[in-house]
Coordinates of C-alpha atoms and ligand atoms in Angstrom, one line a residue:
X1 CA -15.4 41.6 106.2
X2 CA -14.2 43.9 103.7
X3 CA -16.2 47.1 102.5
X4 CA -15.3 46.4 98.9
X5 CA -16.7 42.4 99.0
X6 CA -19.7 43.9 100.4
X7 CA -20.4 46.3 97.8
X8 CA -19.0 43.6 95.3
X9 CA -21.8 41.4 97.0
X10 CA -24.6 43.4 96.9
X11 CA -23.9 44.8 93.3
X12 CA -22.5 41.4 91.6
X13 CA -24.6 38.7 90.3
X14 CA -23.8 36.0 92.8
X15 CA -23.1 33.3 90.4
X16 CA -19.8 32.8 91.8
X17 CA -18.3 32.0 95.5
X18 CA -15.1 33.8 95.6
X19 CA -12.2 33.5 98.4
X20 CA -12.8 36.4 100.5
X21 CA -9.9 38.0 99.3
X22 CA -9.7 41.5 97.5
X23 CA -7.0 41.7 95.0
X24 CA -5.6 45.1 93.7
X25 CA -2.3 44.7 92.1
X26 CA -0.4 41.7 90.2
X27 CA 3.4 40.7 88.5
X28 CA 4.2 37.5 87.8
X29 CA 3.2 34.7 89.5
X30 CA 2.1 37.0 92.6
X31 CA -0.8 38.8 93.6
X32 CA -1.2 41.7 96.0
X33 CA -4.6 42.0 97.5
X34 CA -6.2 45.6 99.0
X35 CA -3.7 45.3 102.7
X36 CA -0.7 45.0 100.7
X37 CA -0.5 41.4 101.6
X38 CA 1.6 39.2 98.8
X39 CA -0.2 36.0 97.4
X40 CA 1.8 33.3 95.3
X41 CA -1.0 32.7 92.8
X42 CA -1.3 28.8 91.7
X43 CA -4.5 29.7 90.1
X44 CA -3.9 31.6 87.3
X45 CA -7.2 32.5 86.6
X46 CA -8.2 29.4 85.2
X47 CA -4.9 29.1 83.0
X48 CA -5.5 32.2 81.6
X49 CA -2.3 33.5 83.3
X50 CA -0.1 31.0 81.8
X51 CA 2.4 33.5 80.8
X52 CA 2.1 35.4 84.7
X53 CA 0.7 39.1 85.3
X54 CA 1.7 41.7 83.7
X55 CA 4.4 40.1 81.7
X56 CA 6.6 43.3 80.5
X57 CA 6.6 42.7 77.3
X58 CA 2.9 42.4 76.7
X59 CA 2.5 45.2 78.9
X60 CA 5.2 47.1 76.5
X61 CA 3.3 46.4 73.9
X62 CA -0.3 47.0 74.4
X63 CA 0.5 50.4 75.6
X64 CA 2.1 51.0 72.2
X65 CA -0.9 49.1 70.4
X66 CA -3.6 50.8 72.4
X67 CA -2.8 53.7 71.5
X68 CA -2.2 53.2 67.9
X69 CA -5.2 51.1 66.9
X70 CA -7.9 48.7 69.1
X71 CA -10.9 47.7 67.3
X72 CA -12.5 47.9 63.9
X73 CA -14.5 45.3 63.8
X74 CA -14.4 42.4 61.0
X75 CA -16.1 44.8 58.3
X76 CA -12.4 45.8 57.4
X77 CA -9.0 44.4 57.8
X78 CA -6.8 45.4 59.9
X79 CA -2.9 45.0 59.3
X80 CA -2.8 42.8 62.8
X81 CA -4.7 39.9 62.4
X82 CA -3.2 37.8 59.7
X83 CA 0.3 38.0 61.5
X84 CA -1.6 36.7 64.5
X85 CA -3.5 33.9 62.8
X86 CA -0.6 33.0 60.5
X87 CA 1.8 31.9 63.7
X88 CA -1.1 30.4 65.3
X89 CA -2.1 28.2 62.5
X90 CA 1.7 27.7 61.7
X91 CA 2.7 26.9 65.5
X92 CA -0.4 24.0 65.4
X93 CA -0.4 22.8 62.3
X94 CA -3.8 24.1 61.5
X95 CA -4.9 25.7 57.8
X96 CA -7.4 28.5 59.1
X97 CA -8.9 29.9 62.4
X98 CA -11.8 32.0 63.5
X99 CA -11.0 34.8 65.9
X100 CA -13.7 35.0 68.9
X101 CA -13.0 36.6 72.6
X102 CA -13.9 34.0 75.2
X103 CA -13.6 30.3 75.6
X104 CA -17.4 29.6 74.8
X105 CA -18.2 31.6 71.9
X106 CA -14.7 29.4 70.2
X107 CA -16.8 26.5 71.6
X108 CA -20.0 27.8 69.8
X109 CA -18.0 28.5 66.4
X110 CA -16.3 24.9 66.5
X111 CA -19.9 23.2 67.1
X112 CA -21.5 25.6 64.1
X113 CA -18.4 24.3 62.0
X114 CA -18.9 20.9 62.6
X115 CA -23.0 20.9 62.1
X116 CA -22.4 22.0 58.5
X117 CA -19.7 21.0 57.7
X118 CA -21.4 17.7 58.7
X119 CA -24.8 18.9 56.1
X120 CA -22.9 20.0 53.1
X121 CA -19.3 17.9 53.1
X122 CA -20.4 14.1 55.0
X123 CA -24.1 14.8 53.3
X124 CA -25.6 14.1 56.6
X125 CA -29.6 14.7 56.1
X126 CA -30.7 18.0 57.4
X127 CA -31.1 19.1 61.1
X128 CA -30.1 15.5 62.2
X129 CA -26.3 16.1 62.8
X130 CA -25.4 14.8 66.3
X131 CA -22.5 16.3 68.1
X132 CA -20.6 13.3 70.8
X133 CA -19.7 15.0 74.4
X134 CA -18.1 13.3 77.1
X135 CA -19.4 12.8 80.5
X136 CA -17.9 15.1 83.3
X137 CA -16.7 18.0 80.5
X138 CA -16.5 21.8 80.9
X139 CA -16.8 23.3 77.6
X140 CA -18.1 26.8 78.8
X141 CA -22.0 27.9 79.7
X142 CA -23.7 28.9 77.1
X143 CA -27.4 27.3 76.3
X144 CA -25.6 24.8 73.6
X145 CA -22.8 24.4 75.5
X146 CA -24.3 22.8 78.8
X147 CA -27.0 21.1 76.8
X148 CA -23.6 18.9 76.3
X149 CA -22.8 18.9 80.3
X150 CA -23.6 16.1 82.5
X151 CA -23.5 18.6 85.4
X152 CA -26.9 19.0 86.5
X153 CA -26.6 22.2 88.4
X154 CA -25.1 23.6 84.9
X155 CA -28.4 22.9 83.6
X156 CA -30.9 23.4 86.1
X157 CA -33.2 25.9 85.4
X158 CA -32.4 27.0 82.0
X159 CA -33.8 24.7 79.8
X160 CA -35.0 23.9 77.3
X161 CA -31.9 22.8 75.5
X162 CA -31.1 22.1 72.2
X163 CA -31.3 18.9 70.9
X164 CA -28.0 17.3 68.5
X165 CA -25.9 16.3 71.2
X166 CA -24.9 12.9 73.1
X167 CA -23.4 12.1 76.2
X168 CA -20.4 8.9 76.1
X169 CA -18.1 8.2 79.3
X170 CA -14.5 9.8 79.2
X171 CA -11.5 7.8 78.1
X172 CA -13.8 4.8 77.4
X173 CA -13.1 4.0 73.5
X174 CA -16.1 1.5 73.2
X175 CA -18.7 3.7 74.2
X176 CA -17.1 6.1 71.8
X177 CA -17.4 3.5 69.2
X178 CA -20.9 2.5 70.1
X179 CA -22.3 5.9 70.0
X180 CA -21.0 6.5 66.3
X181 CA -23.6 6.6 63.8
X182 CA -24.0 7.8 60.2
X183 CA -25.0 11.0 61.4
X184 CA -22.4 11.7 63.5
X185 CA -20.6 14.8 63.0
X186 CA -17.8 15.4 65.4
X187 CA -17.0 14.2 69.1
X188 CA -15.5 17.2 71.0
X189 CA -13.2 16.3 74.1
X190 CA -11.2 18.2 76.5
X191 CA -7.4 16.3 76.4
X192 CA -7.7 16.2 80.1
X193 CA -10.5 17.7 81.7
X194 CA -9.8 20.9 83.7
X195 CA -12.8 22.1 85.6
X196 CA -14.2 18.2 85.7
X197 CA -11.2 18.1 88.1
X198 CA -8.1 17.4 86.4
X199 CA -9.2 14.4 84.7
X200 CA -6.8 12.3 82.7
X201 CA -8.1 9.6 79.8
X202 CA -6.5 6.2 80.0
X203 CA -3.2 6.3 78.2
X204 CA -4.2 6.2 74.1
X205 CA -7.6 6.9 74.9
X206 CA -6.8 10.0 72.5
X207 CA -4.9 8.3 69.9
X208 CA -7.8 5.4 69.5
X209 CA -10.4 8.5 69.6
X210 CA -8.3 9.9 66.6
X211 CA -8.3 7.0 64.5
X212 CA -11.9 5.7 65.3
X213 CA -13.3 9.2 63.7
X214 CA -11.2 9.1 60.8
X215 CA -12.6 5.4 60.1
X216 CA -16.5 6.9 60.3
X217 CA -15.5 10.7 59.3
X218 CA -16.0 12.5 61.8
X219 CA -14.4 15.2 63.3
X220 CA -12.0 15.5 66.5
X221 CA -12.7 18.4 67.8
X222 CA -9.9 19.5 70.8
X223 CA -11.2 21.8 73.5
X224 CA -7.4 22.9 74.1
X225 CA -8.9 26.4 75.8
X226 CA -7.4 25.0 79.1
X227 CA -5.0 22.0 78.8
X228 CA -3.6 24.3 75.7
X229 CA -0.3 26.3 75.4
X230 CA 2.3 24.7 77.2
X231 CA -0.1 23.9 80.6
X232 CA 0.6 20.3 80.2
X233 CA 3.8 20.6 79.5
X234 CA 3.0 20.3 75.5
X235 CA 2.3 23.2 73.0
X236 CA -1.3 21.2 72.9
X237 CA -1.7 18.2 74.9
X238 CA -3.1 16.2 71.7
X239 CA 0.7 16.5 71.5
X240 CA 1.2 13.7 73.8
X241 CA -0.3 11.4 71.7
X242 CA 0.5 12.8 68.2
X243 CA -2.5 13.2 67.7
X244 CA -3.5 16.0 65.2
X245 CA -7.5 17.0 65.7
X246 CA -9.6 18.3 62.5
X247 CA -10.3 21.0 65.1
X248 CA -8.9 22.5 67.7
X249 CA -10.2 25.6 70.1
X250 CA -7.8 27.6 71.8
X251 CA -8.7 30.7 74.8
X252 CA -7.9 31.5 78.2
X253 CA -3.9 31.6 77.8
X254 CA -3.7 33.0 74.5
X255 CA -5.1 36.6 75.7
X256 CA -1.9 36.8 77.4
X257 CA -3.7 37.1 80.9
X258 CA -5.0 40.5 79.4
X259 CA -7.6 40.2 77.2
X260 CA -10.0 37.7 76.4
X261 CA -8.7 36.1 73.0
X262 CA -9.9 32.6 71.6
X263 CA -9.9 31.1 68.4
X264 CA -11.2 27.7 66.5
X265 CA -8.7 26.4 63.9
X266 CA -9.4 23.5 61.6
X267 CA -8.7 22.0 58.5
X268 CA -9.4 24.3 55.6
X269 CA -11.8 21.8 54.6
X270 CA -13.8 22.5 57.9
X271 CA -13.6 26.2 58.1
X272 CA -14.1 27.0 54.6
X273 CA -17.8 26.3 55.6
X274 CA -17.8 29.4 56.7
X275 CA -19.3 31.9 54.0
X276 CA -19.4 36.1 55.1
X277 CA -22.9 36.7 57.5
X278 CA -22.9 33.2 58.4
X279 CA -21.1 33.5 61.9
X280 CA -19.5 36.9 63.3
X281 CA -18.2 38.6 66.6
X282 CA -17.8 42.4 67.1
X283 CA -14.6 42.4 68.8
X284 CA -13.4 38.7 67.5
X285 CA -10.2 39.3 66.0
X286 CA -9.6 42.8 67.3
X287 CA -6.0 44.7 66.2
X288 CA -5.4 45.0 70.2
X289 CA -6.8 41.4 70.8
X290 CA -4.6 40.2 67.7
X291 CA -1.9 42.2 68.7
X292 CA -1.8 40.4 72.3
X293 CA -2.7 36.9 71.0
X294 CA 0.3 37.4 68.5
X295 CA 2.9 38.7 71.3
X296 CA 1.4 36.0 73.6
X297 CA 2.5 33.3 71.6
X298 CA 5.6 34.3 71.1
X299 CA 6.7 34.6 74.6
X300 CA 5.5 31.1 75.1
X301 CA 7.9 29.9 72.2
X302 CA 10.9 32.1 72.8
X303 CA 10.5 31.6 76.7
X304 CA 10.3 27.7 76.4
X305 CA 7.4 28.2 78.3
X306 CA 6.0 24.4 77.2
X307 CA 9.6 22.8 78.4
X308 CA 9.2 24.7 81.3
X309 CA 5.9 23.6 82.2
X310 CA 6.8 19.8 81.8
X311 CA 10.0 20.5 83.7
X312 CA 8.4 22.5 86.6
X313 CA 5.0 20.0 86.8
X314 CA 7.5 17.2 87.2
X315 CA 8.6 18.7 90.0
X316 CA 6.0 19.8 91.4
X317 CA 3.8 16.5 91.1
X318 CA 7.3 14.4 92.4
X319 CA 7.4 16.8 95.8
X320 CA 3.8 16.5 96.2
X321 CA 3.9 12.5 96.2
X322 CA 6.2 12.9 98.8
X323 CA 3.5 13.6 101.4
X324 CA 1.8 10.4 103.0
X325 CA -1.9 12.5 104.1
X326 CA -4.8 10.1 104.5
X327 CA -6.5 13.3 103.6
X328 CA -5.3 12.5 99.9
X329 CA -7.0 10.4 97.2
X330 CA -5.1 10.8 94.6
X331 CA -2.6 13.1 92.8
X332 CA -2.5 12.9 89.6
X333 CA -1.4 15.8 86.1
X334 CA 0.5 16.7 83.3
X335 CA 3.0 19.6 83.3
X336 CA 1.3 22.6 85.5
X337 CA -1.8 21.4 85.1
X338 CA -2.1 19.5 88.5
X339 CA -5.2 18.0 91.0
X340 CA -4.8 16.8 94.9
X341 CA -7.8 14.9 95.1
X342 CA -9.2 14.7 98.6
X343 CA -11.2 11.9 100.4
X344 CA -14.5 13.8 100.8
X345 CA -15.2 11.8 104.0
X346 CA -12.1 13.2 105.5
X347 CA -11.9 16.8 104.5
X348 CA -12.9 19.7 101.9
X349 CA -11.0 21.0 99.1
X350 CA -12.9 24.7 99.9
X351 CA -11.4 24.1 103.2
X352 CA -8.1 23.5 102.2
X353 CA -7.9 26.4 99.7
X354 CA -9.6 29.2 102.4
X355 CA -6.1 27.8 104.9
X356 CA -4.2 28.2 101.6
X357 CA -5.4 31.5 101.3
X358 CA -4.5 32.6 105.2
X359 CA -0.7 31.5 104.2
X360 CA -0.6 33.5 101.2
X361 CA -1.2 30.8 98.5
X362 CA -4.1 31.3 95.9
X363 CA -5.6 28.2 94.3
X364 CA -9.4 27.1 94.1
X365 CA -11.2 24.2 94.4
X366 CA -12.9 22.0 91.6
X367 CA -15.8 19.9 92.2
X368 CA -15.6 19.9 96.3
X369 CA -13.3 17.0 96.2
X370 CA -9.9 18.7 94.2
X371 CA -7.6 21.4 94.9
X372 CA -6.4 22.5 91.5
X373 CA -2.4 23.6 91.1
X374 CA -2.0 25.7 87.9
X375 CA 0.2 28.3 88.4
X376 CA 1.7 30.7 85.5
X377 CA 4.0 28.7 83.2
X378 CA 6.6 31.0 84.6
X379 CA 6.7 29.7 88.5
X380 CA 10.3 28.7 89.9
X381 CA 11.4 26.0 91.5
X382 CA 11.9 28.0 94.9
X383 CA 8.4 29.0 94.9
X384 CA 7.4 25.7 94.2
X385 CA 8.9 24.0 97.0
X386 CA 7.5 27.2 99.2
X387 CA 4.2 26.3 98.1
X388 CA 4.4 22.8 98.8
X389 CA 5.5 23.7 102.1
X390 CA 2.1 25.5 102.6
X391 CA 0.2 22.4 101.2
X392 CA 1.6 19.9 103.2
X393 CA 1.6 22.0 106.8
X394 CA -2.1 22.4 106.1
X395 CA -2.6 19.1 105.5
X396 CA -1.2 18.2 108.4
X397 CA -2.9 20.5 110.8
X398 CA -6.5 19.3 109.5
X399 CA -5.0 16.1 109.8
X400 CA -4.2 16.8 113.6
X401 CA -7.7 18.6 114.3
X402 CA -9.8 15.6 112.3
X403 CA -8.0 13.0 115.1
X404 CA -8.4 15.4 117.9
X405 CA -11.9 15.9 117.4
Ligands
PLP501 C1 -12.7 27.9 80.5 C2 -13.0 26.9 79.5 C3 -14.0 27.1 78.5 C4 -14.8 28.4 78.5 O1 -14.1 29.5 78.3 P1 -14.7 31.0 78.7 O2 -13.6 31.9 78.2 O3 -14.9 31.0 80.2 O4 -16.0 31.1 77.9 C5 -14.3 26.1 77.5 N1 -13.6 25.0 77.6 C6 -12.6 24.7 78.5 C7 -11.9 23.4 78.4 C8 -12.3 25.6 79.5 O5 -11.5 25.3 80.4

C-alpha cells in the first residue's frame, strides 16, 4: 500500500472509505494519480467538477483574482458579488440569493428561510413550523440536516435531533398531500436524488408537488446542489417539468471544481426575511468565491454545457442499455447524471468500481447496490464509448468468475 494512504489513514478522520488510489494532478475530465498513471474521472467529485479540472479559464482567472482581492467578509461590499448574484438570479429566474460555501450550510439557510418566513408571512403559530423531507434524500450532514434523513447510519449516534421535520415517500403525490397541514412551511426535494442512488420521481411527480404547495402555501424548496447546472441535461432539473420552486439551493458545480461556492435563491418575498445578524458566513460570498461562481456560470452557458450534458447522457445511457448483464437491475438517468443499479445477490457496486479503478476509470458507489456515472459536463463521445468498454468487460468477467465459482 501506499506511504501517503497510510499517513492519510493514520492522520484523517476515517469517516470516509476511499478507493485506494492517490491522486496528484488533474485537467479535464482526467486525473493523474502519484505513479503517473492516467484516470478518466466519471466521478467528478460528487458533480462538483461539472465544468472538468482545471478548466483554463477559471484557472486564468483566479490567478488574476487571487491576487487582486480574496476575502472581506460580508461587513463590506465588495465590487464582485452583485455581478455574481445578478447572473445567477437572472440565469434561474430567482429575485435574491444568499451566498454560503458548501452544499449544507445553503441547505441550513433555505430551512432558516422557510421557518420564518413560515412565522411572520403564512402566520404559522410560533416554534410549530414543520419542514416535509422525502424518504431516501441526501441534503448534506449537519445535525438539522439528517434529523430530515431516513438513513439510519446518518443518524446514529448523534442525536438528539431537532424536532420540525417530517418524513413522506419520494415521488408519491398523496403522501405529500396527506402530510400537508396548516403549519406546514415548505417541503424540500432533491429533483432526482443523487447520493439516494440516482433516484428518479414518477414522471410529474414535480409538477403535482408544485401545484399542491401553491394550493396550501407552502414553499418548494429545490435541493439543485447536485442534479443542478446542466447535470441533467437542464440548467435545473425543475426545468424538466417547468416547474419554477419558491426556492432553490445551488453548490457543488457552481465553485467551478475550485472552491466551495453555494447559494439559496428565492422569491424576494422569501429572502427578504432575512434582516442584518440574523444569519451570516465568514467566507459566504467571498470576491474570490464570487469571482469563481460568476466565471463558473458563464462557461456553463457559453460552452452549452446543459445541451451537452443531455446530448452526451443520451448517449451514454443508450450504449449502456446495450449490455444484456444479469449483474444489472436497472439503468436508469437524466443527462450525465447516471446509475447502473446492481442485483445485490449477484455482485457489489464497491466491487465493480475497485475493477473500474485497476482499468483506469474513477467512479464510486452509492448505497452498495449503484455505480454512479457523473462525469464533467465536458466528457466526449470517444471517451464515453472507452468507458463503456471498461464497464461492460468488467461486467463480464465477474459475470464469468460468479458461474465459475
Ligand atoms: C452534496 C449535496 C449536499 C451537501 O453539500 P456539501 O457541500 O457536501 O455540504 C446537499 N444536497 C445535495 C442534493 C447534495 O448532493
Amino acid at each position: 500500500m501506499s506511504a501517503r494512504i497510510d499517513l492519510e489513514d493514520r492522520y484523517c478522520a476515517h469517516n470516509y472509505h476511499p478507493l485506494p488510489v492517490v491522486l496528484t494532478r488533474g485537467e479535464g475530465v482526467y486525473l493523474w494519480d502519484e505513479n503517473g498513471k492516467k484516470y478518466l474521472d466519471m466521478m467528478s467529485a460528487y458533480s462538483a467538477v461539472s465544468h472538468g479540472h482545471a478548466h483554463p479559464r477559471l484557472v486564468k482567472l483566479v490567478q488574476e483574482q487571487v491576487a487582486t482581492l480574496n476575502i472581506v467578509s460580508r461587513a463590506f461590499h465588495s465590487d464582485r458579488l452583485g455581478p455574481f448574484l445578478e447572473r445567477a438570479c437572472k440565469l434561474t429566474g430567482m429575485d435574491m440569493a444568499l451566498p454560503m460555501n458548501t452544499g449544507s450550510e445553503a441547505v441550513e439557510t433555505a430551512i432558516k428561510a422557510a421557518r420564518k418566513w413560515a412565522y411572520t408571512v403564512k402566520g404559522v403559530p410560533h416554534d410549530k413550523a414543520e419542514i416535509l423531507a422525502c424518504n431516501g434524500n441526501f441534503h448534506g450532514r449537519t445535525i438539522a440536516i439528517v434529523a430530515m434523513s431516513d438513513e439510519p447510519q446518518y443518524q446514529e449516534g448523534f442525536g438528539p435531533f431537532p424536532p420540525g421535520f417530517k418524513a413522506i415517500d419520494y415521488g408519491n403525490i398523496d403522501a405529500l398531500e396527506a402530510a400537508i397541514n396548516d403549519n406546514t412551511a415548505a417541503l424540500i426535494v432533491e429533483p432526482i436524488q443523487g447520493e439516494g442512488g440516482i433516484v428518479m420521481p414518477p414522471e410529474g411527480y414535480l409538477r403535482a408537488a408544485a401545484e399542491l404547495c401553491r394550493k396550501h402555501n407552502v414553499l418548494l424548496i429545490a435541493d439543485e446542489i447536485q442534479t443542478g447546472l446542466g447535470r441533467t441535461g437542464r440548467l435545473l432539473a425543475c426545468e424538466h417539468e417547468g416547474v419554477k420552486p419558491d426556492g432553490l439551493i445551488l453548490g457543488k458545480a457552481l465553485g467551478g471544481g475550485i472552491l466551495p461556492v453555494s447559494m439559496f435563491l428565492a422569491r424576494r418575498e422569501v429572502m427578504n426575511v432575512f434582516r442584518p445578524g440574523d444569519h451570516g458566513s465568514t467566507f459566504g460570498g467571498n470576491p474570490l468565491g464570487a469571482t469563481i461562481g460568476l466565471e463558473a456560470l458563464n462557461i456553463l452557458m457559453e460552452e452549452n454545457l446543459p445541451e451537452r450534458s443531455a446530448e452526451m447522457g443520451e448517449y451514454l445511457l443508450s450504449r449502456l442499455r446495450e449490455f444484456d448483464s444479469p449483474l444489472i437491475k436497472e439503468i436508469r438517468g437524466r443527462g450525465l447524471f447516471v446509475g447502473i443499479e446492481i442485483d445485490s445477490a449477484l455482485g457489489s457496486a464497491r466491487a465493480i468500481c475497485e475493477a473500474l479503478l485497476e482499468r483506469g476509470l474513477l467512479s464510486k458507489e452509492t448505497h452498495q447496490t449503484v455505480v454512479r456515472l457523473a462525469p464533467p459536463l465536458i466528457i466526449g463521445k470517444a471517451e464515453i464509448d472507452w468507458a463503456v468498454d471498461q464497464i461492460q468487460d468488467v461486467l463480464g468477467e465477474m459475470d464469468k468468475l460468479r458461474l465459475a465459482s
